[in-house]
Short mmCIF file of N, CA and C in Angstrom, two decimals:
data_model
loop_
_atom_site.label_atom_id
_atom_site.label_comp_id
_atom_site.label_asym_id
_atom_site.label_seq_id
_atom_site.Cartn_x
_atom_site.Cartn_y
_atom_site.Cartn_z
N UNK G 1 -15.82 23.85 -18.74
CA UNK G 1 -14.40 23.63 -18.62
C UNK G 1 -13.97 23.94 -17.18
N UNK G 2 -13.46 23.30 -16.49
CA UNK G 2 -12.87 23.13 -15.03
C UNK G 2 -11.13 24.03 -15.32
N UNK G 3 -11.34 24.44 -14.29
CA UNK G 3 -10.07 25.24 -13.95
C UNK G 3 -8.86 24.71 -13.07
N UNK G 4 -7.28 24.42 -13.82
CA UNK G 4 -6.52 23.72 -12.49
C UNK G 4 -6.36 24.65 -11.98
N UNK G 5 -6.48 24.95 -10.01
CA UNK G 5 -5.18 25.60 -9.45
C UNK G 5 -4.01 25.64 -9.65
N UNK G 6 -3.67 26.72 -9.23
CA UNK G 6 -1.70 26.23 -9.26
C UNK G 6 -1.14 25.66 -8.30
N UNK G 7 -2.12 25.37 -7.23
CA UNK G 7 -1.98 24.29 -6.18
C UNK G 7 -2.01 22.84 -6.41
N UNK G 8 -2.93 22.55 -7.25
CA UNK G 8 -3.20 21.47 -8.29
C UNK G 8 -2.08 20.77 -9.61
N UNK G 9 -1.49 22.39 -9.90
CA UNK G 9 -0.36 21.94 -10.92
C UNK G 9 0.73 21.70 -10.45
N UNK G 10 0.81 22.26 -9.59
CA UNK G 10 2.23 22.26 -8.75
C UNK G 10 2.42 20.68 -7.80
N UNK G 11 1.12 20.01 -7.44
CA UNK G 11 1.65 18.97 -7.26
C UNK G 11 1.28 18.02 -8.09
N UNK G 12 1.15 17.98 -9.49
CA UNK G 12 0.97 17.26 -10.77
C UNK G 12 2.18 17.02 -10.84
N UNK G 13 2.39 18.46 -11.53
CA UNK G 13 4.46 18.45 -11.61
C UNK G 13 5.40 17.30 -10.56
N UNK G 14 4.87 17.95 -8.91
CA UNK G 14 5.73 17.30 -8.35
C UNK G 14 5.56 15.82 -8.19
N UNK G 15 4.17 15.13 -8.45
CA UNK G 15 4.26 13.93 -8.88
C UNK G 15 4.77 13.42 -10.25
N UNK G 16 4.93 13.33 -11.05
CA UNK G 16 5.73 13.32 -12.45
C UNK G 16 6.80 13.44 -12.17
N UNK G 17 7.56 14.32 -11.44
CA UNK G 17 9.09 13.97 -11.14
C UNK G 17 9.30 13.02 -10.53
N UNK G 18 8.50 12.90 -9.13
CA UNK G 18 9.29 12.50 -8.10
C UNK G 18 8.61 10.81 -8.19
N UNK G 19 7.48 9.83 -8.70
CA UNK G 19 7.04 9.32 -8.89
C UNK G 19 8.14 7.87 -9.02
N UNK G 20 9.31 8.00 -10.24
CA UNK G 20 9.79 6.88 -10.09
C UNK G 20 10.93 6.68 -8.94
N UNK G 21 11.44 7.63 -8.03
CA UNK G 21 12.28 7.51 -7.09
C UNK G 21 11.36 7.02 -5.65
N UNK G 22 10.06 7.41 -5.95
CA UNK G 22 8.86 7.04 -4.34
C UNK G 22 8.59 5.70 -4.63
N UNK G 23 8.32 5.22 -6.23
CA UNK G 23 8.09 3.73 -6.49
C UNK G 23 9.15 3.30 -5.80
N UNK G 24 10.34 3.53 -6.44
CA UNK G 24 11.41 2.18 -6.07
C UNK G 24 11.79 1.68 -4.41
N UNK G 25 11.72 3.53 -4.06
CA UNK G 25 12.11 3.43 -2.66
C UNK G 25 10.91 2.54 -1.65
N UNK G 26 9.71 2.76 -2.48
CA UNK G 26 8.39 1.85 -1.54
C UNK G 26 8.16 0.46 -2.22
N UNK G 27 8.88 0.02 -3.28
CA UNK G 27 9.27 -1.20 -3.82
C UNK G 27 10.61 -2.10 -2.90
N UNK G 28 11.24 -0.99 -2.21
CA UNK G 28 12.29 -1.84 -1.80
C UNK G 28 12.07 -2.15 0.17
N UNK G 29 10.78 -1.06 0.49
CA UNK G 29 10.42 -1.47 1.82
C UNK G 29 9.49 -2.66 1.55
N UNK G 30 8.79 -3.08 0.32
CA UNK G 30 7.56 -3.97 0.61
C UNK G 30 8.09 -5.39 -0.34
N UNK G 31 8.80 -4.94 -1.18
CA UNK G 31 9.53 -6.21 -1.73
C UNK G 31 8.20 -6.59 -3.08
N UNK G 32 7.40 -5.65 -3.19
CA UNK G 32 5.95 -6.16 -3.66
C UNK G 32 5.41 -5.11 -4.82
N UNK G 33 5.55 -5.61 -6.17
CA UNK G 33 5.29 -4.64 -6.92
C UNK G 33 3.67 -3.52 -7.04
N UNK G 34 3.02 -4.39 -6.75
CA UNK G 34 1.74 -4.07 -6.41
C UNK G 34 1.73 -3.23 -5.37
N UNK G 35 2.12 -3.98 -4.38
CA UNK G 35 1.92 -3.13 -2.87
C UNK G 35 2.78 -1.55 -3.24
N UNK G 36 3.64 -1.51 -3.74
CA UNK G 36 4.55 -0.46 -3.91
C UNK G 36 4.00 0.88 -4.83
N UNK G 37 3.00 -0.07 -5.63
CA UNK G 37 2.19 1.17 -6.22
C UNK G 37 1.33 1.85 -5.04
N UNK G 38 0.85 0.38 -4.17
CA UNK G 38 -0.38 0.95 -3.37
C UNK G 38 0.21 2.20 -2.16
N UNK G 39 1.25 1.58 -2.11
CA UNK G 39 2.16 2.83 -0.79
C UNK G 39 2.39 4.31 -1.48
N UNK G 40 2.44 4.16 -2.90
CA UNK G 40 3.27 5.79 -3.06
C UNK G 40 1.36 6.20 -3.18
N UNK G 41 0.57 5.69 -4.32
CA UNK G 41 -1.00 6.25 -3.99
C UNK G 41 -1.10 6.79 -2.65
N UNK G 42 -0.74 5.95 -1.52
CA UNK G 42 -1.69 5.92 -0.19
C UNK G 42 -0.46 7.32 0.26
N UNK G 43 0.51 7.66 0.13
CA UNK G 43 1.47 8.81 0.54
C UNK G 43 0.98 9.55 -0.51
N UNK G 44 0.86 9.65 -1.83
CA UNK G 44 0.32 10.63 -2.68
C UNK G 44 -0.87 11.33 -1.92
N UNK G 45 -1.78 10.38 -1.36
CA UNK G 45 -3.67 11.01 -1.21
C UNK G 45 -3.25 11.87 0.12
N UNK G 46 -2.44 11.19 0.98
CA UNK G 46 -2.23 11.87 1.92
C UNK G 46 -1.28 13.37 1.98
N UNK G 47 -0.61 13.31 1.36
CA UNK G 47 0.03 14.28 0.95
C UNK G 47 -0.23 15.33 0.10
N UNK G 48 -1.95 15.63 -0.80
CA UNK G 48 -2.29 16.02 -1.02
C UNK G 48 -3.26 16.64 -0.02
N UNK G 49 -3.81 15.80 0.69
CA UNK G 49 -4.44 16.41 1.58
C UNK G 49 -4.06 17.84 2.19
N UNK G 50 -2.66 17.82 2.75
CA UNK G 50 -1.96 18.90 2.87
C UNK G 50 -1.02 19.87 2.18
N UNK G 51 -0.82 19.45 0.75
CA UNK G 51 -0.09 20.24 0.05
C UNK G 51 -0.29 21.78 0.15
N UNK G 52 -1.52 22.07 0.84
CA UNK G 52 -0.82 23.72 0.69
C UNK G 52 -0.33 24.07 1.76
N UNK G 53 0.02 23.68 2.74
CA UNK G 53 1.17 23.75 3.82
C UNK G 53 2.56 22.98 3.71
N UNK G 54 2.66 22.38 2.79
CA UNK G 54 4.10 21.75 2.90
C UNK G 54 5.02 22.70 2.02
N UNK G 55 6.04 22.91 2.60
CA UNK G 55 7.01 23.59 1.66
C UNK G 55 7.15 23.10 0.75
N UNK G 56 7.76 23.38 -0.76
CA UNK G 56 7.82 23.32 -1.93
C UNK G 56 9.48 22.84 -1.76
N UNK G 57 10.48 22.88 -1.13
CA UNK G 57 11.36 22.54 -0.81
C UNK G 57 11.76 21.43 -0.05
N UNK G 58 11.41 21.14 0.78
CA UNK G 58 10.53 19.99 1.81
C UNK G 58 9.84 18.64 1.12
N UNK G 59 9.21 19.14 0.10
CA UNK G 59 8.15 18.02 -0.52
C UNK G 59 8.38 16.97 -0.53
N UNK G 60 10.18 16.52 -1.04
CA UNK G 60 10.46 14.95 -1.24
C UNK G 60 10.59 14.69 0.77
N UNK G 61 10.96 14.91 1.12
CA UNK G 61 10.99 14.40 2.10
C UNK G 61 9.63 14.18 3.10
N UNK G 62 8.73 15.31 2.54
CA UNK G 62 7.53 15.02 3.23
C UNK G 62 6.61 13.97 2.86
N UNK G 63 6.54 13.50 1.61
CA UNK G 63 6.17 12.33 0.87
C UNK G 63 6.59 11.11 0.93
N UNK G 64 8.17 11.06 1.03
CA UNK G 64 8.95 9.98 2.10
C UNK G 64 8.46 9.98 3.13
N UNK G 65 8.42 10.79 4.20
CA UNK G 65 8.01 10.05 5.19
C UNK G 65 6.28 9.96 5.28
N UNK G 66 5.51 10.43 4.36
CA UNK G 66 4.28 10.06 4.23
C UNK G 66 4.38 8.36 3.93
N UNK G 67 5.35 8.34 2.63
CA UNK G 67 5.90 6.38 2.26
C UNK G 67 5.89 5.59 2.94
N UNK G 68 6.82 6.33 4.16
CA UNK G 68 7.14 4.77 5.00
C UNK G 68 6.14 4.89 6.13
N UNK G 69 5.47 5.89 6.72
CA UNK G 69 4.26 6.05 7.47
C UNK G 69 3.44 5.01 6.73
N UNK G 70 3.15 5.02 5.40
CA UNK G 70 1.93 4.32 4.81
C UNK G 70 2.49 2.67 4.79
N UNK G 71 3.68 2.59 4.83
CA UNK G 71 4.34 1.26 4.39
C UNK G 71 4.28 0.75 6.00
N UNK G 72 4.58 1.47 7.47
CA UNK G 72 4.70 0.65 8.38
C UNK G 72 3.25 0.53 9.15
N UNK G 73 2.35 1.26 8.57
CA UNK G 73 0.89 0.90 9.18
C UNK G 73 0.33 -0.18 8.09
N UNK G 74 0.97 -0.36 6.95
CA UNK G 74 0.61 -1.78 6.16
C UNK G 74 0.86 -2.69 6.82
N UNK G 75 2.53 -2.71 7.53
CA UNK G 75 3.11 -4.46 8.34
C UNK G 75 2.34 -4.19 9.53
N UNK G 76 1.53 -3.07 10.36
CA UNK G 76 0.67 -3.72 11.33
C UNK G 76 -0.91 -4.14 11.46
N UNK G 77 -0.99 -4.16 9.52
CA UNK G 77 -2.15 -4.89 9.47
C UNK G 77 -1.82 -6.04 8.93
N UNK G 78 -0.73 -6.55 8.60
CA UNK G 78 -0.80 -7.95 7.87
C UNK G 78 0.15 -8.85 8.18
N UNK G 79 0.47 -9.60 7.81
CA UNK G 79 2.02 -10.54 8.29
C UNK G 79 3.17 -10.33 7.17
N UNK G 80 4.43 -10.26 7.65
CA UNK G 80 5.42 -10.03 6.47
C UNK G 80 5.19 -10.99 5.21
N UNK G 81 5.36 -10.17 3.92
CA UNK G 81 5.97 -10.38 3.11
C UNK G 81 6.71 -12.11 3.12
N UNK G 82 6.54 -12.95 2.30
CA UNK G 82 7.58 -14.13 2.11
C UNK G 82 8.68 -13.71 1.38
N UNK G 83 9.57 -14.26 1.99
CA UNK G 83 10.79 -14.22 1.32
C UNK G 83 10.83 -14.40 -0.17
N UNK G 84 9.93 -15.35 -0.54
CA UNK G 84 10.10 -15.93 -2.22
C UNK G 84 9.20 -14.88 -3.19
N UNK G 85 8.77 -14.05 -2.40
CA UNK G 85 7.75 -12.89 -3.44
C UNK G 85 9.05 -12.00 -4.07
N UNK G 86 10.37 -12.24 -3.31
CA UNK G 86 11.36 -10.93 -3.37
C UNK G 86 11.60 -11.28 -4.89
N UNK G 87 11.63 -12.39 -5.69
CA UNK G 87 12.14 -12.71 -6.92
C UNK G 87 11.11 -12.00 -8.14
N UNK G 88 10.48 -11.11 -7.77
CA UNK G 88 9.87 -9.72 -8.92
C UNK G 88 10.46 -9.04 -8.86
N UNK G 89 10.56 -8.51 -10.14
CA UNK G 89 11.68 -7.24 -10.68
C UNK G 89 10.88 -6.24 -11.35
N UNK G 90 11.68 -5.04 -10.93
CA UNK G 90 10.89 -3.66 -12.06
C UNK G 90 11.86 -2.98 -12.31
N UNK G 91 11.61 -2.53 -13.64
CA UNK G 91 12.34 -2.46 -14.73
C UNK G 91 12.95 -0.79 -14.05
N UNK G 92 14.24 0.05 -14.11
CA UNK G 92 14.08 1.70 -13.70
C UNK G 92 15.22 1.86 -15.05
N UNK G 93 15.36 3.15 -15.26
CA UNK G 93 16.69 3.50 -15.86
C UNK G 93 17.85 3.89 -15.04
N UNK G 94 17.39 4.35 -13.85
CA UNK G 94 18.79 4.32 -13.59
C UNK G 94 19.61 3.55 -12.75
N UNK G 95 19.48 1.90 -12.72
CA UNK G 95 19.83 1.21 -12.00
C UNK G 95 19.86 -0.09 -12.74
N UNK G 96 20.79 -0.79 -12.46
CA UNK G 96 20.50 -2.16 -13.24
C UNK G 96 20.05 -2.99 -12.90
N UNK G 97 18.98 -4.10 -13.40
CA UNK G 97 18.71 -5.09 -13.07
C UNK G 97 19.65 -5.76 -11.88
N UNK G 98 20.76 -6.10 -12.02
CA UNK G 98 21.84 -7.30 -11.26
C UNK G 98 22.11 -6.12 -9.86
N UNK G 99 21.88 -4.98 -9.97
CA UNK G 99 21.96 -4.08 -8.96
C UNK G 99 20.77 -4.36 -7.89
N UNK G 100 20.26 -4.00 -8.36
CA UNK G 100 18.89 -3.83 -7.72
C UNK G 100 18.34 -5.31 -7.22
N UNK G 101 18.98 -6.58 -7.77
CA UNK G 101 18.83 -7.81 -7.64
C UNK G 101 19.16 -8.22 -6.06
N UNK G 102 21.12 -7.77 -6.64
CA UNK G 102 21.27 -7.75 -5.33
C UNK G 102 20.65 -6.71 -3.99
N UNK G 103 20.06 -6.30 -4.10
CA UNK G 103 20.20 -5.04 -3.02
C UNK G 103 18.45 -5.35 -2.49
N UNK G 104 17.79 -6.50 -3.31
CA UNK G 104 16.56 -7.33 -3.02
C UNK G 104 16.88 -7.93 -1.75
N UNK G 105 17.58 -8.94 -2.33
CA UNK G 105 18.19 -10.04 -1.28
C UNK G 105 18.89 -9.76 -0.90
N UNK G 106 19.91 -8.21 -0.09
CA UNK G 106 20.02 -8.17 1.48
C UNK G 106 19.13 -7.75 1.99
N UNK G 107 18.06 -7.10 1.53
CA UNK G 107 16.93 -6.52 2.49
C UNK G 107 16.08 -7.34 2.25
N UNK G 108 16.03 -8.86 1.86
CA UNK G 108 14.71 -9.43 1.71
C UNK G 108 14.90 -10.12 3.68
N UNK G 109 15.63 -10.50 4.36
CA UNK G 109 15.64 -11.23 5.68
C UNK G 109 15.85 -9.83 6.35
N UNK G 110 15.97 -8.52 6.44
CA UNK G 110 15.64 -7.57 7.44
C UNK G 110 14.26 -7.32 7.71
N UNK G 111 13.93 -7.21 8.69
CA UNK G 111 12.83 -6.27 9.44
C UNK G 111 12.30 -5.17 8.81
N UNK G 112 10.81 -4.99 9.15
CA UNK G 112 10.42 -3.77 8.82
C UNK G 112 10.86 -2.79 9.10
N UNK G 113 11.46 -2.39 10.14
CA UNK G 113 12.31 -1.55 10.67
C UNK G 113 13.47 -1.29 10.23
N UNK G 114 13.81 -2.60 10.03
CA UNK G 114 15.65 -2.32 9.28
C UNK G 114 15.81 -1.93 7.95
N UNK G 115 14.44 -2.35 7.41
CA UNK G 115 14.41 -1.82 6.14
C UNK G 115 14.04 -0.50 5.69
N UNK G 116 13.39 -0.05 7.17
CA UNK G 116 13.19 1.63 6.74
C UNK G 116 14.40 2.21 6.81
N UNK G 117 14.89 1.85 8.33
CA UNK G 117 15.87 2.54 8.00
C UNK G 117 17.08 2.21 7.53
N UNK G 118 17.47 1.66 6.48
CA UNK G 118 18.13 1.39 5.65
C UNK G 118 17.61 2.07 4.01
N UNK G 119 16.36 2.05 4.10
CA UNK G 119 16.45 2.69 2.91
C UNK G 119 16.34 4.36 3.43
N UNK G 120 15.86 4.67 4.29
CA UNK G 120 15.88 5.91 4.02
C UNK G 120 17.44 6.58 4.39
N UNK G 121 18.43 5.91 5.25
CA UNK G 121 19.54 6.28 5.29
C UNK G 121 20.09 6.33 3.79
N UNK G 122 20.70 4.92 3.28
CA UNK G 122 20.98 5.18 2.41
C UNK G 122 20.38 5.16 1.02
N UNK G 123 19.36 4.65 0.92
CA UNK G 123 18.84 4.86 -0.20
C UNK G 123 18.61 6.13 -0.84
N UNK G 124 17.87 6.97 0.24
CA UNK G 124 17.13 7.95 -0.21
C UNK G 124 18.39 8.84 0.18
N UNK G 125 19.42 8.49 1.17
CA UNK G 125 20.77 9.94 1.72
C UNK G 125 20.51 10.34 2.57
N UNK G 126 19.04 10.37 3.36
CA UNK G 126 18.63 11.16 4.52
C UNK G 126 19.47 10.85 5.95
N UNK G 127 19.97 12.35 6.25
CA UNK G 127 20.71 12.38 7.70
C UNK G 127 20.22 11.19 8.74
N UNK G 128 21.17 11.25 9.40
CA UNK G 128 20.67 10.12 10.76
C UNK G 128 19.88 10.87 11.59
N UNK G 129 19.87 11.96 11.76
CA UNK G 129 18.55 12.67 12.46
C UNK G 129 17.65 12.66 11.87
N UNK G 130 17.37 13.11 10.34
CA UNK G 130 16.04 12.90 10.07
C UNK G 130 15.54 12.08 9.62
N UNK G 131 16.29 10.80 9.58
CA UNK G 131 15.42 9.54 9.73
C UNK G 131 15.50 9.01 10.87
N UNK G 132 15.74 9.71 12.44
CA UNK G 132 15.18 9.36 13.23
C UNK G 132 14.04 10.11 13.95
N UNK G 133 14.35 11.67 13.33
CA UNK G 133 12.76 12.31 13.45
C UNK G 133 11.77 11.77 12.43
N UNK G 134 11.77 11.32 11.34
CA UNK G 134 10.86 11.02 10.49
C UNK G 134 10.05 9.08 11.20
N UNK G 135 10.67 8.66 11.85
CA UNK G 135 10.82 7.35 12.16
C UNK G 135 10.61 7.93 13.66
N UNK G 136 10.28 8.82 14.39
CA UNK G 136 10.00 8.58 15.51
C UNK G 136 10.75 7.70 16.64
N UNK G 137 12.31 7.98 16.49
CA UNK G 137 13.34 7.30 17.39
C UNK G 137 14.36 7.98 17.40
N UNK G 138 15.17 8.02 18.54
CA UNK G 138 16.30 8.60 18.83
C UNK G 138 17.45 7.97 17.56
N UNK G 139 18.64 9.27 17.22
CA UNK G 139 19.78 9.45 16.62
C UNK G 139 19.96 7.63 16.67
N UNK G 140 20.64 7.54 18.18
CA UNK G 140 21.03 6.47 18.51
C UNK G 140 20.41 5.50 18.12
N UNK G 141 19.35 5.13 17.54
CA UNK G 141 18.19 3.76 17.24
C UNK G 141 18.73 3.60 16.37
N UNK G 142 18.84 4.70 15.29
CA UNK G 142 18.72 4.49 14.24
C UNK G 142 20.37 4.34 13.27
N UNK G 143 21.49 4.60 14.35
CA UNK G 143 22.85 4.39 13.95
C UNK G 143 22.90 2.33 14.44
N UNK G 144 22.80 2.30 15.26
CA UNK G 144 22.73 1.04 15.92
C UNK G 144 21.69 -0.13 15.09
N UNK G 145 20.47 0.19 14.59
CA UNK G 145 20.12 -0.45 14.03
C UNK G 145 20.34 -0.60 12.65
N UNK G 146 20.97 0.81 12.11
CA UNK G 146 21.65 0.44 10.42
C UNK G 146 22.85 -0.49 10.95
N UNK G 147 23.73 -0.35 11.95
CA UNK G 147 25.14 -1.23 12.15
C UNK G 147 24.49 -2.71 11.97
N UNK G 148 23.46 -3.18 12.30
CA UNK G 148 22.95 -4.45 13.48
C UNK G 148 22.21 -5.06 11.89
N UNK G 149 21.80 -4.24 10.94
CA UNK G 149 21.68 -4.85 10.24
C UNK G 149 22.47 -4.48 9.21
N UNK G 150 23.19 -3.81 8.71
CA UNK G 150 23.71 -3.85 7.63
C UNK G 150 24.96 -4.97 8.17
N UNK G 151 25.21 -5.51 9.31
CA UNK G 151 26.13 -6.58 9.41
C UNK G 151 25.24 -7.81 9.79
N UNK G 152 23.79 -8.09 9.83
CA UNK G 152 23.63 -9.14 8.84
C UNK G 152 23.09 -9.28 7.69
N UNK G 153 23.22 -7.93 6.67
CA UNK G 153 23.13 -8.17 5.35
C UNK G 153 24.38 -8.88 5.05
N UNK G 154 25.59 -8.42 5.47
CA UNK G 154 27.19 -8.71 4.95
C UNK G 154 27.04 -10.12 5.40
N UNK G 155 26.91 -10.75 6.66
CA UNK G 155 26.57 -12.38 6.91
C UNK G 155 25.88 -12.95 6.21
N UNK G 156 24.44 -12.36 5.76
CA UNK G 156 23.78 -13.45 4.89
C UNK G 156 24.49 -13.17 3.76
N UNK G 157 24.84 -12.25 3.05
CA UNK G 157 25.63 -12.32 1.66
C UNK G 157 26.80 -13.12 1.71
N UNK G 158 27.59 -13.23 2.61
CA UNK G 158 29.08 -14.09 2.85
C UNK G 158 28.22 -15.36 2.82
N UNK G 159 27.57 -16.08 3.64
CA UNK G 159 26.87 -17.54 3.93
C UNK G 159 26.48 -17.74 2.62
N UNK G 160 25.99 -16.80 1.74
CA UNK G 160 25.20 -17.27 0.64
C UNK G 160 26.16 -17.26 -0.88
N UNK G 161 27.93 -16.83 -0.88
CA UNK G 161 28.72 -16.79 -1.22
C UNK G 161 29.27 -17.98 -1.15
N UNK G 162 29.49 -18.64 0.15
CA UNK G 162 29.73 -19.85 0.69
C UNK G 162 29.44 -20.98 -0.09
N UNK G 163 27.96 -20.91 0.13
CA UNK G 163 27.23 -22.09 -0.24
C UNK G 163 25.59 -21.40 -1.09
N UNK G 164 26.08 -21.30 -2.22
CA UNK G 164 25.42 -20.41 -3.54
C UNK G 164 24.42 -21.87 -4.19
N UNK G 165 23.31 -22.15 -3.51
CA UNK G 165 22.24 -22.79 -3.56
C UNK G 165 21.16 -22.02 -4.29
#
């Protein structure tokens, strides 16, 4: 009979909680249900690696940015995502389908970039500093580039209001 640590249980636990909030949030950088499993795994392994130095307080955020670390060394091995993959859905409780629909298709025409930081601003709530320390860019990048795109999410949503093809 094998023995768990409590180093071991402790991040069992903290995967079991935190598991469907790392899916969605790495579902909504890759647009890709598959891939989205493969990002929270590839931030899970890594983040185990070091779990006995990460604070216990800290954790979601250290796993986030393990996420989007794992999610933006994915777009510099491959070519984006098509637009037409964005029409997969996964199922959460606390969000609705027609929610989450929309909130596909404004981030399906942003950037890898705009989409981090867009989700980690608001998705996840994280300060504008620490998603520009976690993201490796000044305050300023990262106010300027939520403005730059969250006003052409509002353009492509108005154009596509317009003329609803």
């Amino acid at each position: 009979m094998t023995r768990v640590s409590t180093r071991d249980r402790e991040f069992e636990e903290f995967v079991r909680a935190a598991w469907p909030r790392l899916r969605r949030a790495a579902y909504l950088l890759s647009h890709d249900t598959h891939e989205a499993e493969d990002l929270v795994q590839t931030a899970l392994t890594r983040s185990y690696a070091r779990w006995g130095v990460v604070r216990r307080e800290g954790a979601y955020s250290y796993v986030h940015r393990a996420l989007v670390n794992a999610y933006v060394d994915s777009t510099r091995r491959r070519r984006p995502v098509p637009v037409e993959r964005v029409a997969e859905r996964v199922g959460t409780t606390d969000h609705t389908v027609e929610d989450r629909s929309e909130l596909l298709d404004l981030l399906a025409p942003l950037t890898p970039r705009e989409r981090s930081i867009l989700v980690w601003r608001y998705y996840l709530d994280a300060p504008e500093k620490d998603v520009a320390e976690r993201l490796g860019v000044a305050p300023g990048t990262v106010r300027s580039t939520a403005s730059r795109a969250l006003a052409r999410a509002r353009a492509d949503r108005t154009d596509q209001e317009r003329d609803p093809r």
